[in-house]
Short mmCIF file of C-alpha atoms and ligand atoms in Angstrom, two decimals:
data_model
loop_
_atom_site.label_atom_id
_atom_site.label_comp_id
_atom_site.label_asym_id
_atom_site.label_seq_id
_atom_site.Cartn_x
_atom_site.Cartn_y
_atom_site.Cartn_z
CA MET A 1 223.53 158.16 199.18
CA HIS A 2 225.84 160.92 197.49
CA GLY A 3 228.62 162.20 198.57
CA LEU A 4 232.46 162.92 197.61
CA VAL A 5 235.39 161.10 197.72
CA ILE A 6 238.02 162.38 199.86
CA LYS A 7 240.81 159.77 200.30
CA ASN A 8 241.49 156.79 198.25
CA THR A 9 244.01 153.51 199.81
CA GLY A 10 243.66 151.27 197.22
CA SER A 11 240.53 149.17 197.93
CA TRP A 12 238.93 151.86 200.02
CA TYR A 13 237.50 154.95 199.62
CA THR A 14 236.73 157.22 201.91
CA VAL A 15 233.52 159.41 201.40
CA LYS A 16 232.27 162.44 202.75
CA THR A 17 228.33 162.22 202.21
CA ASP A 18 226.14 165.68 201.76
CA ASP A 19 225.26 165.96 205.13
CA GLY A 20 228.69 165.60 206.36
CA LYS A 21 229.09 162.17 207.49
CA ILE A 22 232.46 160.06 206.79
CA ILE A 23 232.05 156.34 205.25
CA ASP A 24 234.29 154.39 204.44
CA SER A 25 233.24 152.33 201.00
CA LYS A 26 234.13 149.87 198.22
CA ILE A 27 233.58 149.44 194.67
CA LYS A 28 230.93 147.14 193.87
CA GLY A 29 232.11 143.91 192.23
CA ASN A 30 231.78 144.28 188.77
CA PHE A 31 231.68 148.06 188.59
CA ARG A 32 233.90 149.61 185.89
CA LEU A 33 233.94 152.53 183.74
CA LYS A 34 233.08 152.85 180.07
CA GLY A 35 236.06 153.30 177.96
CA ILE A 36 238.91 153.64 180.55
CA ARG A 37 241.19 151.46 181.53
CA THR A 38 242.33 152.20 185.11
CA THR A 39 243.86 150.72 188.24
CA ASN A 40 241.28 152.89 190.44
CA PRO A 41 237.64 153.56 188.29
CA VAL A 42 237.10 155.71 191.43
CA ALA A 43 239.53 158.53 192.51
CA VAL A 44 239.60 161.67 195.14
CA GLY A 45 237.39 164.40 193.80
CA ASP A 46 234.56 162.25 192.27
CA TYR A 47 231.20 162.91 193.57
CA VAL A 48 229.50 158.87 193.66
CA GLU A 49 226.48 157.26 194.57
CA LEU A 50 226.59 155.06 198.23
CA ILE A 51 224.80 152.07 198.78
CA THR A 52 225.05 151.66 202.38
CA ASN A 53 225.09 148.53 204.73
CA GLN A 54 224.54 147.45 208.11
CA GLU A 55 228.28 147.55 208.79
CA GLY A 56 228.28 151.39 208.40
CA THR A 57 230.24 150.95 205.37
CA ALA A 58 228.96 151.18 201.68
CA PHE A 59 229.22 150.52 198.38
CA ILE A 60 229.66 153.18 195.34
CA SER A 61 227.18 151.79 192.77
CA ALA A 62 227.77 155.11 190.43
CA ILE A 63 230.09 158.23 189.53
CA ASP A 64 228.90 161.56 188.60
CA ASP A 65 230.28 162.69 185.19
CA ARG A 66 233.45 164.30 185.73
CA ARG A 67 234.12 168.07 185.04
CA ASN A 68 237.82 167.09 184.24
CA TYR A 69 240.33 163.97 185.84
CA ILE A 70 244.10 164.15 185.88
CA ILE A 71 245.82 160.33 185.14
CA ARG A 72 249.13 158.80 184.94
CA LYS A 73 250.32 155.92 183.43
CA SER A 74 251.13 152.69 185.23
CA PRO A 75 255.17 152.58 185.52
CA ASN A 76 254.80 149.12 184.33
CA LEU A 77 254.40 149.74 180.99
CA SER A 78 251.10 148.41 180.92
CA LYS A 79 247.81 149.48 179.16
CA GLN A 80 246.53 150.69 182.06
CA SER A 81 246.83 154.19 183.75
CA GLN A 82 245.67 155.58 187.54
CA ILE A 83 243.26 157.91 188.18
CA ILE A 84 245.14 160.85 190.17
CA ALA A 85 242.46 163.16 190.89
CA ALA A 86 238.83 164.31 189.24
CA ASN A 87 237.15 167.41 189.23
CA LEU A 88 239.93 169.92 189.64
CA ASP A 89 239.32 173.78 189.90
CA LEU A 90 243.05 174.20 190.13
CA ALA A 91 246.63 173.16 190.09
CA MET A 92 249.10 174.67 192.32
CA LEU A 93 252.98 173.60 190.87
CA ILE A 94 254.99 173.88 193.88
CA VAL A 95 258.86 175.17 192.59
CA THR A 96 262.34 176.18 194.23
CA VAL A 97 264.68 177.99 192.33
CA ASN A 98 267.27 176.45 194.17
CA TYR A 99 267.17 173.03 197.23
CA PRO A 100 266.23 171.46 195.00
CA THR A 101 266.44 173.21 191.49
CA THR A 102 262.95 172.68 189.30
CA SER A 103 264.22 172.72 185.84
CA THR A 104 262.09 175.22 183.50
CA THR A 105 261.30 171.94 181.68
CA PHE A 106 259.42 170.63 184.45
CA ILE A 107 257.80 173.75 184.67
CA ASP A 108 256.74 173.85 180.99
CA ARG A 109 255.66 170.34 180.93
CA PHE A 110 253.43 170.74 183.71
CA LEU A 111 252.30 173.34 182.71
CA ALA A 112 251.26 171.75 179.22
CA VAL A 113 249.45 169.34 180.13
CA ALA A 114 247.34 171.27 182.67
CA GLU A 115 246.59 173.15 179.64
CA ALA A 116 245.33 169.65 178.29
CA TYR A 117 243.36 168.72 180.95
CA ARG A 118 241.90 172.51 181.32
CA VAL A 119 242.80 172.80 184.52
CA PRO A 120 244.37 176.68 185.18
CA VAL A 121 247.82 176.80 187.14
CA VAL A 122 249.27 178.84 189.84
CA LEU A 123 253.27 178.60 190.10
CA VAL A 124 254.03 178.75 193.61
CA PHE A 125 258.17 179.74 194.45
CA ASN A 126 258.95 178.14 197.55
CA LYS A 127 261.89 178.78 200.57
CA ASN A 128 261.66 182.41 199.75
CA ASP A 129 263.66 182.96 202.80
CA LEU A 130 266.74 181.00 201.59
CA LEU A 131 267.42 182.66 198.11
CA SER A 132 271.25 184.87 197.46
CA GLU A 133 270.82 187.30 195.51
CA GLU A 134 271.57 185.85 192.33
CA GLU A 135 268.88 183.38 192.87
CA ARG A 136 266.65 186.15 193.97
CA HIS A 137 267.03 187.70 190.59
CA TYR A 138 266.94 184.30 188.77
CA GLN A 139 263.13 183.50 190.42
CA GLU A 140 262.22 187.17 189.63
CA MET A 141 263.49 186.63 185.95
CA MET A 142 260.99 183.22 186.13
CA MET A 143 257.87 185.18 187.61
CA THR A 144 258.24 187.51 185.17
CA LEU A 145 258.25 185.03 182.07
CA TYR A 146 255.43 182.89 183.33
CA ASP A 147 253.31 186.31 184.63
CA THR A 148 253.90 187.46 181.22
CA ILE A 149 252.54 184.16 179.41
CA GLY A 150 249.39 184.00 181.96
CA TYR A 151 250.40 182.09 184.78
CA GLN A 152 249.99 183.58 188.24
CA CYS A 153 252.93 183.72 190.44
CA VAL A 154 253.54 183.53 193.71
CA ALA A 155 256.61 183.64 196.21
CA VAL A 156 256.30 181.95 199.65
CA SER A 157 258.42 180.42 202.31
CA ALA A 158 256.21 177.93 203.51
CA GLU A 159 258.96 177.41 206.46
CA THR A 160 258.26 181.63 207.93
CA GLY A 161 254.92 181.85 206.60
CA GLU A 162 255.66 184.69 204.44
CA GLY A 163 253.38 184.98 201.47
CA ILE A 164 250.65 182.02 202.33
CA ASP A 165 248.20 184.93 202.84
CA THR A 166 248.69 185.88 199.26
CA LEU A 167 247.97 182.05 198.62
CA LEU A 168 244.51 181.38 200.99
CA PRO A 169 242.40 183.43 199.03
CA LEU A 170 243.49 181.70 195.85
CA LEU A 171 242.53 178.21 197.47
CA GLN A 172 238.86 179.41 198.63
CA SER A 173 235.79 177.19 197.17
CA LYS A 174 238.22 175.17 195.23
CA VAL A 175 239.85 172.20 194.81
CA THR A 176 243.27 172.43 194.28
CA LEU A 177 245.87 169.97 193.39
CA LEU A 178 249.45 170.32 195.10
CA SER A 179 252.48 169.35 192.68
CA GLY A 180 255.68 169.78 192.79
CA ASN A 181 259.05 167.86 192.67
CA SER A 182 260.25 165.76 196.03
CA GLY A 183 262.06 168.19 198.40
CA VAL A 184 260.24 171.36 197.39
CA GLY A 185 258.33 171.89 200.80
CA LYS A 186 254.70 170.22 199.72
CA SER A 187 254.22 169.01 203.15
CA THR A 188 255.54 171.74 204.88
CA LEU A 189 253.50 173.76 202.60
CA ILE A 190 250.66 171.68 203.52
CA ASN A 191 251.14 172.05 207.21
CA ARG A 192 251.50 175.84 207.07
CA LEU A 193 248.02 175.87 204.77
CA ILE A 194 246.19 173.25 207.73
CA PRO A 195 248.36 173.39 210.82
CA GLY A 196 248.43 169.25 211.79
CA ALA A 197 247.64 167.83 208.40
CA LYS A 198 250.76 165.61 207.45
CA GLN A 199 250.26 164.57 211.59
CA ARG A 200 247.24 163.40 211.11
CA THR A 201 247.74 161.75 207.47
CA ALA A 202 250.94 159.85 209.16
CA GLU A 203 248.38 158.23 211.85
CA ILE A 204 245.52 157.55 209.11
CA SER A 205 247.42 155.60 206.97
CA ASP A 206 249.37 153.70 209.76
CA ALA A 207 245.65 152.43 211.02
CA HIS A 208 244.58 151.88 207.49
CA ASN A 209 247.48 150.21 206.28
CA THR A 210 248.02 147.76 209.03
CA GLY A 211 249.85 144.99 207.32
CA MET A 212 248.95 145.86 203.81
CA HIS A 213 251.67 147.28 201.34
CA THR A 214 252.01 151.50 200.98
CA THR A 215 250.09 152.32 198.19
CA THR A 216 250.20 155.67 196.73
CA PHE A 217 247.34 157.05 197.30
CA SER A 218 245.79 160.71 197.42
CA GLU A 219 244.29 162.87 199.87
CA MET A 220 241.56 165.65 200.06
CA LEU A 221 242.28 168.09 202.44
CA GLU A 222 239.96 170.89 204.15
CA VAL A 223 241.95 173.95 204.18
CA PRO A 224 240.10 175.94 207.71
CA SER A 225 240.16 178.80 205.62
CA GLY A 226 237.96 177.45 202.69
CA GLY A 227 238.63 175.07 199.81
CA TYR A 228 240.27 171.45 199.79
CA VAL A 229 244.03 170.85 198.52
CA ILE A 230 244.57 167.60 196.71
CA ASP A 231 247.77 165.70 198.15
CA THR A 232 249.16 163.09 196.14
CA PRO A 233 252.36 161.38 197.39
CA GLY A 234 254.84 160.55 194.82
CA VAL A 235 252.98 162.02 192.38
CA LYS A 236 255.40 164.70 191.37
CA GLY A 237 253.56 165.91 188.08
CA PHE A 238 250.75 164.44 185.88
CA GLY A 239 253.16 162.37 184.20
CA THR A 240 253.47 161.56 180.50
CA PHE A 241 250.34 162.57 178.34
CA ASP A 242 249.67 161.70 174.62
CA VAL A 243 248.94 164.55 173.01
CA GLU A 244 248.58 165.16 169.05
CA LYS A 245 251.70 166.76 167.64
CA GLU A 246 249.65 169.15 165.95
CA GLU A 247 247.89 170.06 169.53
CA LEU A 248 251.31 170.13 171.73
CA THR A 249 250.93 174.18 169.89
CA SER A 250 248.33 174.82 171.82
CA TYR A 251 249.33 173.50 175.00
CA PHE A 252 252.23 176.50 174.68
CA LYS A 253 250.02 179.62 175.15
CA GLU A 254 252.59 182.00 173.77
CA ILE A 255 253.75 179.71 171.04
CA PHE A 256 250.13 179.16 170.18
CA HIS A 257 249.32 182.92 169.64
CA PHE A 258 252.39 183.23 167.59
CA SER A 259 251.53 180.25 165.46
CA LYS A 260 248.31 181.82 164.33
CA ASP A 261 251.07 183.35 161.81
CA CYS A 262 252.43 180.51 160.31
CA ARG A 263 252.43 180.14 156.54
CA PHE A 264 251.47 176.20 157.14
CA SER A 265 248.63 175.36 159.26
CA ASN A 266 250.41 171.71 160.20
CA CYS A 267 253.79 174.01 160.97
CA THR A 268 255.98 171.94 163.53
CA HIS A 269 257.95 174.85 164.15
CA THR A 270 261.11 173.31 164.18
CA HIS A 271 262.54 173.49 159.98
CA GLU A 272 259.35 175.21 158.15
CA PRO A 273 259.74 178.39 155.65
CA GLY A 274 257.54 181.02 157.04
CA CYS A 275 257.17 179.79 160.15
CA ALA A 276 256.38 183.07 162.51
CA VAL A 277 257.15 180.82 165.86
CA LEU A 278 260.85 180.74 165.01
CA LYS A 279 261.04 184.34 164.07
CA ALA A 280 259.34 184.58 167.34
CA VAL A 281 262.21 182.56 168.96
CA GLU A 282 264.47 184.74 167.30
CA ASP A 283 263.48 188.10 168.65
CA HIS A 284 263.02 187.41 172.20
CA TYR A 285 259.44 186.94 172.02
CA ILE A 286 259.39 183.89 172.98
CA ALA A 287 261.81 182.50 175.41
CA ALA A 288 264.45 180.43 174.43
CA SER A 289 263.88 177.79 177.45
CA ARG A 290 259.84 177.64 176.58
CA TYR A 291 260.83 176.95 172.96
CA GLN A 292 263.38 174.39 174.30
CA SER A 293 260.64 172.91 176.50
CA TYR A 294 258.14 172.30 173.30
CA LEU A 295 260.83 171.02 171.26
CA SER A 296 261.56 168.46 174.37
CA MET A 297 258.05 167.23 174.05
CA LEU A 298 257.77 166.94 170.45
CA GLU A 299 260.97 164.76 170.62
CA ASP A 300 259.28 162.58 173.15
CA LYS A 301 256.28 162.25 170.16
CA ASP A 302 258.90 160.96 168.25
CA GLU A 303 260.63 158.51 170.14
CA ASN A 304 256.76 157.07 171.34
CA LYS A 305 256.22 156.58 167.43
CA TYR A 306 256.93 153.07 167.37
CA ARG A 307 255.16 151.96 171.07
CA GLU A 308 252.38 150.15 171.57
CA ALA A 309 249.84 152.62 171.31
CA PHE A 310 248.36 153.84 174.93
P1 LIG B 1 258.08 167.57 200.09
O1 LIG B 1 259.28 166.48 199.71
O2 LIG B 1 258.00 168.33 199.28
O3 LIG B 1 257.12 167.28 200.93
O4 LIG B 1 258.96 168.51 200.76
P2 LIG B 1 259.09 168.82 202.40
O5 LIG B 1 258.17 169.58 202.85
O6 LIG B 1 259.30 167.60 203.38
O7 LIG B 1 259.75 169.92 202.67
C1 LIG B 1 261.76 169.40 202.30
C2 LIG B 1 262.85 170.14 203.23
O8 LIG B 1 262.81 171.77 202.45
C3 LIG B 1 262.65 169.90 204.74
O9 LIG B 1 263.83 170.15 205.25
C4 LIG B 1 261.69 171.44 204.93
O10 LIG B 1 261.63 171.59 206.40
C5 LIG B 1 262.47 172.79 203.98
N1 LIG B 1 261.40 173.49 203.75
C6 LIG B 1 260.28 173.56 203.44
N2 LIG B 1 259.72 174.58 202.97
C7 LIG B 1 260.94 175.55 203.32
C8 LIG B 1 260.72 176.95 202.88
O11 LIG B 1 260.15 177.58 202.60
N3 LIG B 1 262.25 177.23 203.32
C9 LIG B 1 262.82 176.76 203.72
N4 LIG B 1 264.16 177.51 204.42
N5 LIG B 1 262.87 175.57 203.53
C10 LIG B 1 262.05 174.71 203.65
ZN1 LIG B 2 255.78 177.33 162.81
#
């Protein structure tokens, strides 16, 4: 049998079969994925082969090739990493100008990693109903900035429902990852998109996790008007990601655009003569905040230099 993994609770996976049945499944004992050391070889969004048994549960015997997947390193600095989700069509990053403030560095890091994973991003500016005149002005500037770079921006209020009509068609026929710092309104937004979803989530996880540790789990939720959203409680972004210095430029779309005119092909855009990026920052063609984010990711690379390779 073949199906889609819609939920991961640690040792159990919930699989929706091609003919619509829901089957609790486990990984077959010696099942290992080539080349990747992860704490969870199977992730939400994976298409899998199942071998069912008499108890009505199943073993996952194979995973279809992934179009993409996102991982994060385990926080304990072990070499293991966790696959958060597979086969994403889109990521929506929920941000708020205030209550709480989402920093441009956080946004830019998320965007860069999404570029590396080749997952398109829509920026959702939530809590539109709370904005002061000044905050609204700032939000509009942010939206113009990211829109110019090539990221669609939508202003919404999960509380009042404003802007939700614009989001729904973007989700249609897609698997969309919802991300954002805690407090930005992810749960409220999910409840707005899928009425009652969060309530159900709590009940299901209670029933499943009795007496167990609360593990980080991801879940795919079906939007009634079409599409799935992936909710990853406790995971605010993609986490760290190892990129080569030379590659980092290409994950900042507008920096990449200008870098084609740098004198040196291996230019890091920090000090080199004839650097077209530095010139563009000076001339305000590249936003100072974006360039700062680029530098901060470049510095991470320097700091990580002596760390054990991932
Ligand atoms: P999460 O941590 O991202 O899941 O955030 P929650 O959905 O729990 O929301 C955090 C707080 O912000 C809650 O008190 C929500 O009621 C509130 N909130 C969420 N969205 C909005 C919004 O659009 N407007 C206002 N005024 N409050 C919101
Ligand atoms: Zn340069």
